[in-house]
CSV table of C-alpha atoms in Angstrom, one decimal:
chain,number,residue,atom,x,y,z
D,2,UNK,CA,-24.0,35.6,-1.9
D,3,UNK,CA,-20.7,34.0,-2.2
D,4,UNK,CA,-18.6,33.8,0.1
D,5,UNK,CA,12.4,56.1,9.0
D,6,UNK,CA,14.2,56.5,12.1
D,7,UNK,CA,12.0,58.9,14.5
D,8,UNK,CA,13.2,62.9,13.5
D,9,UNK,CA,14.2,65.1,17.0
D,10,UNK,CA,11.7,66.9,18.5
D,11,UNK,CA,11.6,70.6,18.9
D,12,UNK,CA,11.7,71.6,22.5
D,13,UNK,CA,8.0,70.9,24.2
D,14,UNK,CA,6.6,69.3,21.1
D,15,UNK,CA,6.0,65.1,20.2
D,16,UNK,CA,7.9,63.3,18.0
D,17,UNK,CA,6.3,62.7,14.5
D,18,UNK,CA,7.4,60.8,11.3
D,19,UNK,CA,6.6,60.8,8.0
D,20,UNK,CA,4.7,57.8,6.7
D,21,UNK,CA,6.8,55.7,3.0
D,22,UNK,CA,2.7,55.2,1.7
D,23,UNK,CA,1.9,58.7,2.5
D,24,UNK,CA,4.1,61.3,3.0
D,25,UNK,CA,1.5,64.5,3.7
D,26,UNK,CA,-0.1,62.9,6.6
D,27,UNK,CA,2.0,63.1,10.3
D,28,UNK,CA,2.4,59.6,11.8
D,29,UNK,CA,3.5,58.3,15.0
D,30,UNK,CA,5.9,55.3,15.6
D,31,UNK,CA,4.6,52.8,18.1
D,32,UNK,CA,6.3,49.7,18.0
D,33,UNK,CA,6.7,48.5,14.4
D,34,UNK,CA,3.6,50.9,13.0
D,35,UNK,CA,3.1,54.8,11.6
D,36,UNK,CA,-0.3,55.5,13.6
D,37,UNK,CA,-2.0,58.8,11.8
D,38,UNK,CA,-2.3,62.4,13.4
D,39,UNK,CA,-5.5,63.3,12.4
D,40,UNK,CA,-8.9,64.1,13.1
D,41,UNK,CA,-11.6,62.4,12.1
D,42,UNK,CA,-12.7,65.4,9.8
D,43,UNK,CA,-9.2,64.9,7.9
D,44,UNK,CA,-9.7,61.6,7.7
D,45,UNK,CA,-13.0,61.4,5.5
D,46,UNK,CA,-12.0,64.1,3.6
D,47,UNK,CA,-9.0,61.4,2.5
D,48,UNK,CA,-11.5,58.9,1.9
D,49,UNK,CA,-13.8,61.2,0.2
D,50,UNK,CA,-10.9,62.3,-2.1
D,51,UNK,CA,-10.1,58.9,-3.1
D,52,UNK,CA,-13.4,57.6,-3.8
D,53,UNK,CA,-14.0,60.7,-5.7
D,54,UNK,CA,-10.6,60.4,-8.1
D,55,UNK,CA,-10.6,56.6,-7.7
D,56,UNK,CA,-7.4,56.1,-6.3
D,57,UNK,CA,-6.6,53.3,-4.1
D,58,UNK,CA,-6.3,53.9,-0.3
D,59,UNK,CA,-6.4,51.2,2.1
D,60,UNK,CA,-7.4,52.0,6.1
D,61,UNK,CA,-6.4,49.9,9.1
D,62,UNK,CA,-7.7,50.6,12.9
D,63,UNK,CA,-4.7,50.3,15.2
D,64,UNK,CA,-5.2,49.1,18.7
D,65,UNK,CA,-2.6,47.8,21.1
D,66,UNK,CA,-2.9,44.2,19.7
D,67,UNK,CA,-2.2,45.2,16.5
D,68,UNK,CA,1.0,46.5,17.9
D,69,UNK,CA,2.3,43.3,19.4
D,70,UNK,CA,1.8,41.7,16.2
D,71,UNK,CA,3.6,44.0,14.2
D,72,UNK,CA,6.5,43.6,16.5
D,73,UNK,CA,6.5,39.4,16.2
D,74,UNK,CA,5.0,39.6,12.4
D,75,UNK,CA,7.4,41.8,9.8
D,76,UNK,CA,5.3,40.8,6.7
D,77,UNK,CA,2.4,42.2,8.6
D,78,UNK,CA,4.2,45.3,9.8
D,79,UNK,CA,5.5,46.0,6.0
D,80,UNK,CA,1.7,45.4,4.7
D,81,UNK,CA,0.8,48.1,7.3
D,82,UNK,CA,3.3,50.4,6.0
D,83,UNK,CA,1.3,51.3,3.2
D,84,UNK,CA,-1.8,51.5,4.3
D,85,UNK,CA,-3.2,54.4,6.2
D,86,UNK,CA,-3.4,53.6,10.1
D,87,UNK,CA,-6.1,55.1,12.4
D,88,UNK,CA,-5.6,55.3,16.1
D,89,UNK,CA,-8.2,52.7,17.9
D,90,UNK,CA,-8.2,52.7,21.9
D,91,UNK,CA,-7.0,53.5,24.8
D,92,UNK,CA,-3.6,51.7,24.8
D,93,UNK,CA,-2.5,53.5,21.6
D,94,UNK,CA,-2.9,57.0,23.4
D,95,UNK,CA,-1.3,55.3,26.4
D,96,UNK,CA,1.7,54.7,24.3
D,97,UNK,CA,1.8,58.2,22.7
D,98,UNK,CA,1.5,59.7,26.1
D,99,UNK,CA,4.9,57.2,27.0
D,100,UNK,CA,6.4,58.6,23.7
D,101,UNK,CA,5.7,61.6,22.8
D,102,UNK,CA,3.9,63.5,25.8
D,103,UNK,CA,0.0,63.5,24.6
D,104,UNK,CA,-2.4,61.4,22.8
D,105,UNK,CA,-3.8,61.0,19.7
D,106,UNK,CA,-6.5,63.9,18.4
D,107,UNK,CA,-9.3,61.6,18.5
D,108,UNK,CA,-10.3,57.9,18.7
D,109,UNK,CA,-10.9,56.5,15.5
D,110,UNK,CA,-12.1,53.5,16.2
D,111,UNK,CA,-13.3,51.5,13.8
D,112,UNK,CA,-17.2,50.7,15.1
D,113,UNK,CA,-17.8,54.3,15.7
D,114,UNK,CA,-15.5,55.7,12.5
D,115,UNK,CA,-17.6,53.7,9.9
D,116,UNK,CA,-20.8,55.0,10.8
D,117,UNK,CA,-19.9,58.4,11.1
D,118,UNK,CA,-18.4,58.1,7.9
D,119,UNK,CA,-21.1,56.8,6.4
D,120,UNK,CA,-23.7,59.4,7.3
D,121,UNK,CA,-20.9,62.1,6.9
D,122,UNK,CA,-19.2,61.3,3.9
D,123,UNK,CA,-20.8,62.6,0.3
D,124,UNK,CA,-22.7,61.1,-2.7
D,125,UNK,CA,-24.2,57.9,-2.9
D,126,UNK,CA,-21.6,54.4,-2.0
D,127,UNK,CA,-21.5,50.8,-3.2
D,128,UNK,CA,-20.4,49.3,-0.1
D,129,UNK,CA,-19.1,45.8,0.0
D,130,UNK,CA,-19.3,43.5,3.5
D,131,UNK,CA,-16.9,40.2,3.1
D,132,UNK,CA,-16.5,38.4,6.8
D,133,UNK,CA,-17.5,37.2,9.7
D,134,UNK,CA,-19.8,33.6,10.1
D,135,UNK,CA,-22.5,32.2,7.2
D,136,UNK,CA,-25.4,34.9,7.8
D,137,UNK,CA,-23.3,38.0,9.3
D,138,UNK,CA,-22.6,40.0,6.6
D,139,UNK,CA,-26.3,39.8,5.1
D,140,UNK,CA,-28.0,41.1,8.2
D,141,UNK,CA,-24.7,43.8,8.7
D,142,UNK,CA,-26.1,45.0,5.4
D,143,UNK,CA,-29.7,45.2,6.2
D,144,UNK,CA,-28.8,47.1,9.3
D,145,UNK,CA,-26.2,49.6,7.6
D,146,UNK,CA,-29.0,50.0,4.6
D,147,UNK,CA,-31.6,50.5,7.2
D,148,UNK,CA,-29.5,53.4,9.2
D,149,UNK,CA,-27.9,55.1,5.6
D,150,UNK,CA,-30.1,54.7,3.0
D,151,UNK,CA,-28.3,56.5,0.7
D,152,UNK,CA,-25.5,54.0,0.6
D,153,UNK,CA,-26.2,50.8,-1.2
D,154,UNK,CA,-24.4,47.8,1.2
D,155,UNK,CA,-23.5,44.7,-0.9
D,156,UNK,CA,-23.3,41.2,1.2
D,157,UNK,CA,-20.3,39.6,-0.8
D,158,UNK,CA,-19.0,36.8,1.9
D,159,UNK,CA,-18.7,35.2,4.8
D,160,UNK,CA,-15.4,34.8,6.1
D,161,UNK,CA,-14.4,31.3,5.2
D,162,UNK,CA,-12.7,31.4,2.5
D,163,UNK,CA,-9.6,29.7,1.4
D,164,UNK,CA,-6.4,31.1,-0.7
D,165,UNK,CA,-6.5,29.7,-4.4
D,166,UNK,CA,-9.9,29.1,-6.2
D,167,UNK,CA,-12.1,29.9,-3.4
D,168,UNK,CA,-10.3,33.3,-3.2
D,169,UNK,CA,-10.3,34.2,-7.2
D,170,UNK,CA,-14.1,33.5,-7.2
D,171,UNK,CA,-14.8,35.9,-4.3
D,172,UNK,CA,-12.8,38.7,-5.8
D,173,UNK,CA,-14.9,38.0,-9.4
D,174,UNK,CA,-18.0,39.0,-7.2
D,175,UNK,CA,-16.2,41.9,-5.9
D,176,UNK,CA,-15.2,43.4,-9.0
D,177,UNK,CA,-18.5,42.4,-10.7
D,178,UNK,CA,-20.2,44.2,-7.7
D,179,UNK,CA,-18.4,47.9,-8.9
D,180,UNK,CA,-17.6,49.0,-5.3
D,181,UNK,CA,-16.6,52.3,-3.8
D,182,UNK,CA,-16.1,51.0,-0.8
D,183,UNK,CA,-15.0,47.0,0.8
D,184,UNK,CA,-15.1,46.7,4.1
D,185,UNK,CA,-13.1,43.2,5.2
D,186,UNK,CA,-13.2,41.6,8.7
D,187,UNK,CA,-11.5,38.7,8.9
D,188,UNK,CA,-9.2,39.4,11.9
D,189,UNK,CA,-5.7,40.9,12.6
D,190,UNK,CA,-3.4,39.8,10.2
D,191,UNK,CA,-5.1,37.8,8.0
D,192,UNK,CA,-8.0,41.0,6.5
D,193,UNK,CA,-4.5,43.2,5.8
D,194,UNK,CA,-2.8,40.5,4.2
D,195,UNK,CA,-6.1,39.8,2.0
D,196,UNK,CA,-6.2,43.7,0.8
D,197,UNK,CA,-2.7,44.5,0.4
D,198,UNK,CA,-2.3,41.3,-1.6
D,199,UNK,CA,-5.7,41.0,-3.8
D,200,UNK,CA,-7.6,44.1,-3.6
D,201,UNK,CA,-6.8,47.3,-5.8
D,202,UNK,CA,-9.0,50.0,-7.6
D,203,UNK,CA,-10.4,47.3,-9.4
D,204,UNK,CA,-11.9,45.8,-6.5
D,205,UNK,CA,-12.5,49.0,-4.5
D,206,UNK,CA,-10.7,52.2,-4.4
D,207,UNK,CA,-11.3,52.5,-0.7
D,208,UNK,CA,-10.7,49.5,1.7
D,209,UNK,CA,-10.9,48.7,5.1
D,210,UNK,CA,-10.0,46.1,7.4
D,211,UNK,CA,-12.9,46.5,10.2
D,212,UNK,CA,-12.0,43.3,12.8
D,213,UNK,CA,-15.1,42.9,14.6
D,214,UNK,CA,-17.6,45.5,13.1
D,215,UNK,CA,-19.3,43.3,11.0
D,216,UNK,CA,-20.0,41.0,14.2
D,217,UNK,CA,-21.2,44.0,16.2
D,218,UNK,CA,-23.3,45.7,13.4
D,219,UNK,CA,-25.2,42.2,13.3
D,220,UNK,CA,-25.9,41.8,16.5
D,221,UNK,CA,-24.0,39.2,17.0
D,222,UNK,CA,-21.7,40.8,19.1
D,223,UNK,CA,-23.4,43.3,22.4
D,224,UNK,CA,-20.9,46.8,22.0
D,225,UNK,CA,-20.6,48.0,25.5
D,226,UNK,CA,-22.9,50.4,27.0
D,227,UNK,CA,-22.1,54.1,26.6
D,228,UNK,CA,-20.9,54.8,29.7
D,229,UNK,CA,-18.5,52.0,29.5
D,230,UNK,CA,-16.9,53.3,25.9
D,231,UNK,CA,-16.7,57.1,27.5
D,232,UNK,CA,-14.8,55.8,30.4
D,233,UNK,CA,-12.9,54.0,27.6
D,234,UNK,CA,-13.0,50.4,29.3
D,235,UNK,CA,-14.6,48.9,26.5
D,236,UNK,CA,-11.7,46.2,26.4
D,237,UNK,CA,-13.1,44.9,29.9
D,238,UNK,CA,-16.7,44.6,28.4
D,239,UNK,CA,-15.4,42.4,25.3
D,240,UNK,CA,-12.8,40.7,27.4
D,241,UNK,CA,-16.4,39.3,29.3
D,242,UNK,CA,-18.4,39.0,26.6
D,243,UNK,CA,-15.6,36.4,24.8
D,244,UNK,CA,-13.2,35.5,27.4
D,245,UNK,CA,-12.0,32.5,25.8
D,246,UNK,CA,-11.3,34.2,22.2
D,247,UNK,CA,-9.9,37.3,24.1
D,248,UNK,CA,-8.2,36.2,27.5
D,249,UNK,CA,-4.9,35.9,26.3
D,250,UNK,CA,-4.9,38.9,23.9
D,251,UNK,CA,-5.7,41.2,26.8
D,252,UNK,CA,-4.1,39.9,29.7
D,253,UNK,CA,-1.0,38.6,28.0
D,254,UNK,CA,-1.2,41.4,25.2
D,255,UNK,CA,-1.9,44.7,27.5
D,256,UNK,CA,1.2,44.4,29.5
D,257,UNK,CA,3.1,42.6,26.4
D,258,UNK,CA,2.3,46.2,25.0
D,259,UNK,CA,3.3,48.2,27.7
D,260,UNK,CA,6.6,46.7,27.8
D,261,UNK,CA,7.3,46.8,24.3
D,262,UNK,CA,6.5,50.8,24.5
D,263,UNK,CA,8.7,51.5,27.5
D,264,UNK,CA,11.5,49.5,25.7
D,265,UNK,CA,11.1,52.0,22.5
D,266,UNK,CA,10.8,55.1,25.0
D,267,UNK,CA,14.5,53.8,26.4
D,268,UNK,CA,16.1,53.2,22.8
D,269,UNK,CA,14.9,56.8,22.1
């Protein structure tokens, strides 16, 4: 292992944009990103299509943090613009409720949306892990091999790697490895940056940028109990399980958020 200005809604009905990257699919401003309308059905079937025709599509999971950075971050926010964002949490369908009157069809977050792509989506993947600590990624790959056989989940890296050599060497692996699928968590902004700016179809057709998953499909991290993600607090569980990583992303961020999405709902 190696290491567009909103358009005017009709009468009772949410505002939705059209997205530069990808003009079919209805998007919703929120703050300096195009968050998808779709279901998670429409979704794979996108993937699925551009696995199958080998076309490159990059996903992001959008959460309320990844709001506040695209409003302090414009290289960030312009790297999002192409790729195709999935709605992740409860603050994102806070803010569409503040904009546009309901939430999103469905929470696509990314620790539940992988697996259920996995077991849902057709054929047989290469599936490439890159992130998280020395060790994380191999036993993220044992576990995803163990639950979806079918799949074939390469460990290509751990996380700590640096721009330049270190960076040309990984993608080598990659590209030697003949993925369908790279999935990179490396955190908010840094794993967009690292896609937008070194992986195409050569590397992958399909890419994600997963955050934590890798951490929590190891082990590593403890998701919350399922009563806790149905009541959709699972930001309070993480916010105890690493309070000194996530303190100031939550209680600083959450109401950072809130007041950014009440300024846009005023401008509007």
């Amino acid at each position: 292992m190696i290491d567009p200005a909103p358009i005017q809604p009709a009468a009772g009905k949410p505002v939705v944009i059209r997205k530069r990257a990808d003009a079919q699919t209805p998007v919703r401003r929120l703050g300096g990103l195009d968050v998808a309308v779709v279901t998670g059905v429409d979704a794979i079937a996108r993937i699925d299509a551009a696995i199958a025709s080998r076309q490159r599509l990059q996903i992001a999971f959008v959460n309320a943090h990844c709001v506040n950075v695209s409003m302090t971050d414009a290289d960030y926010a312009a790297v999002m613009s192409e790729m195709l964002c999935l709605p992740d949490g409860i603050g994102v369908d806070v803010g569409s409720r503040m904009l546009f009157g309901e939430p999103f069809p469905e929470n696509l977050n990314g620790t539940d949306f992988l697996p259920r792509f996995f077991g849902e989506t057709q054929g047989e993947l290469r599936v490439g892990l890159v992130g998280g600590e020395p060790g994380i990624v191999d036993r993220a790959a044992e576990r995803f091999g163990e639950r979806f056989p079918q799949h074939r989940f390469i460990a290509v890296s751990h996380g700590f790697f640096a721009e330049g050599e270190e960076t040309e060497r990984l993608l080598d692996w990659i590209r030697l490895a003949r993925l369908d699928v790279l999935l990179v968590g490396i955190g908010v902004p840094r794993q967009e940056r690292f896609l937008a700016r070194h992986v195409g179809v050569r590397e992958a057709p399909v890419a994600f940028a997963v955050g934590a998953l890798l951490d929590f499909t190891a082990g590593k991290v403890a998701r919350a109990p399922a009563f806790v993600r149905r009541l959709r607090i699972e930001w309070i569980w993480r916010l105890l399980m690493e309070p000194r990583r996530l303190a100031r992303r939550y209680l600083a961020g959450n109401p950072a958020f809130l007041a950014r999405i009440a300024r846009q709902r005023l401008r509007k």
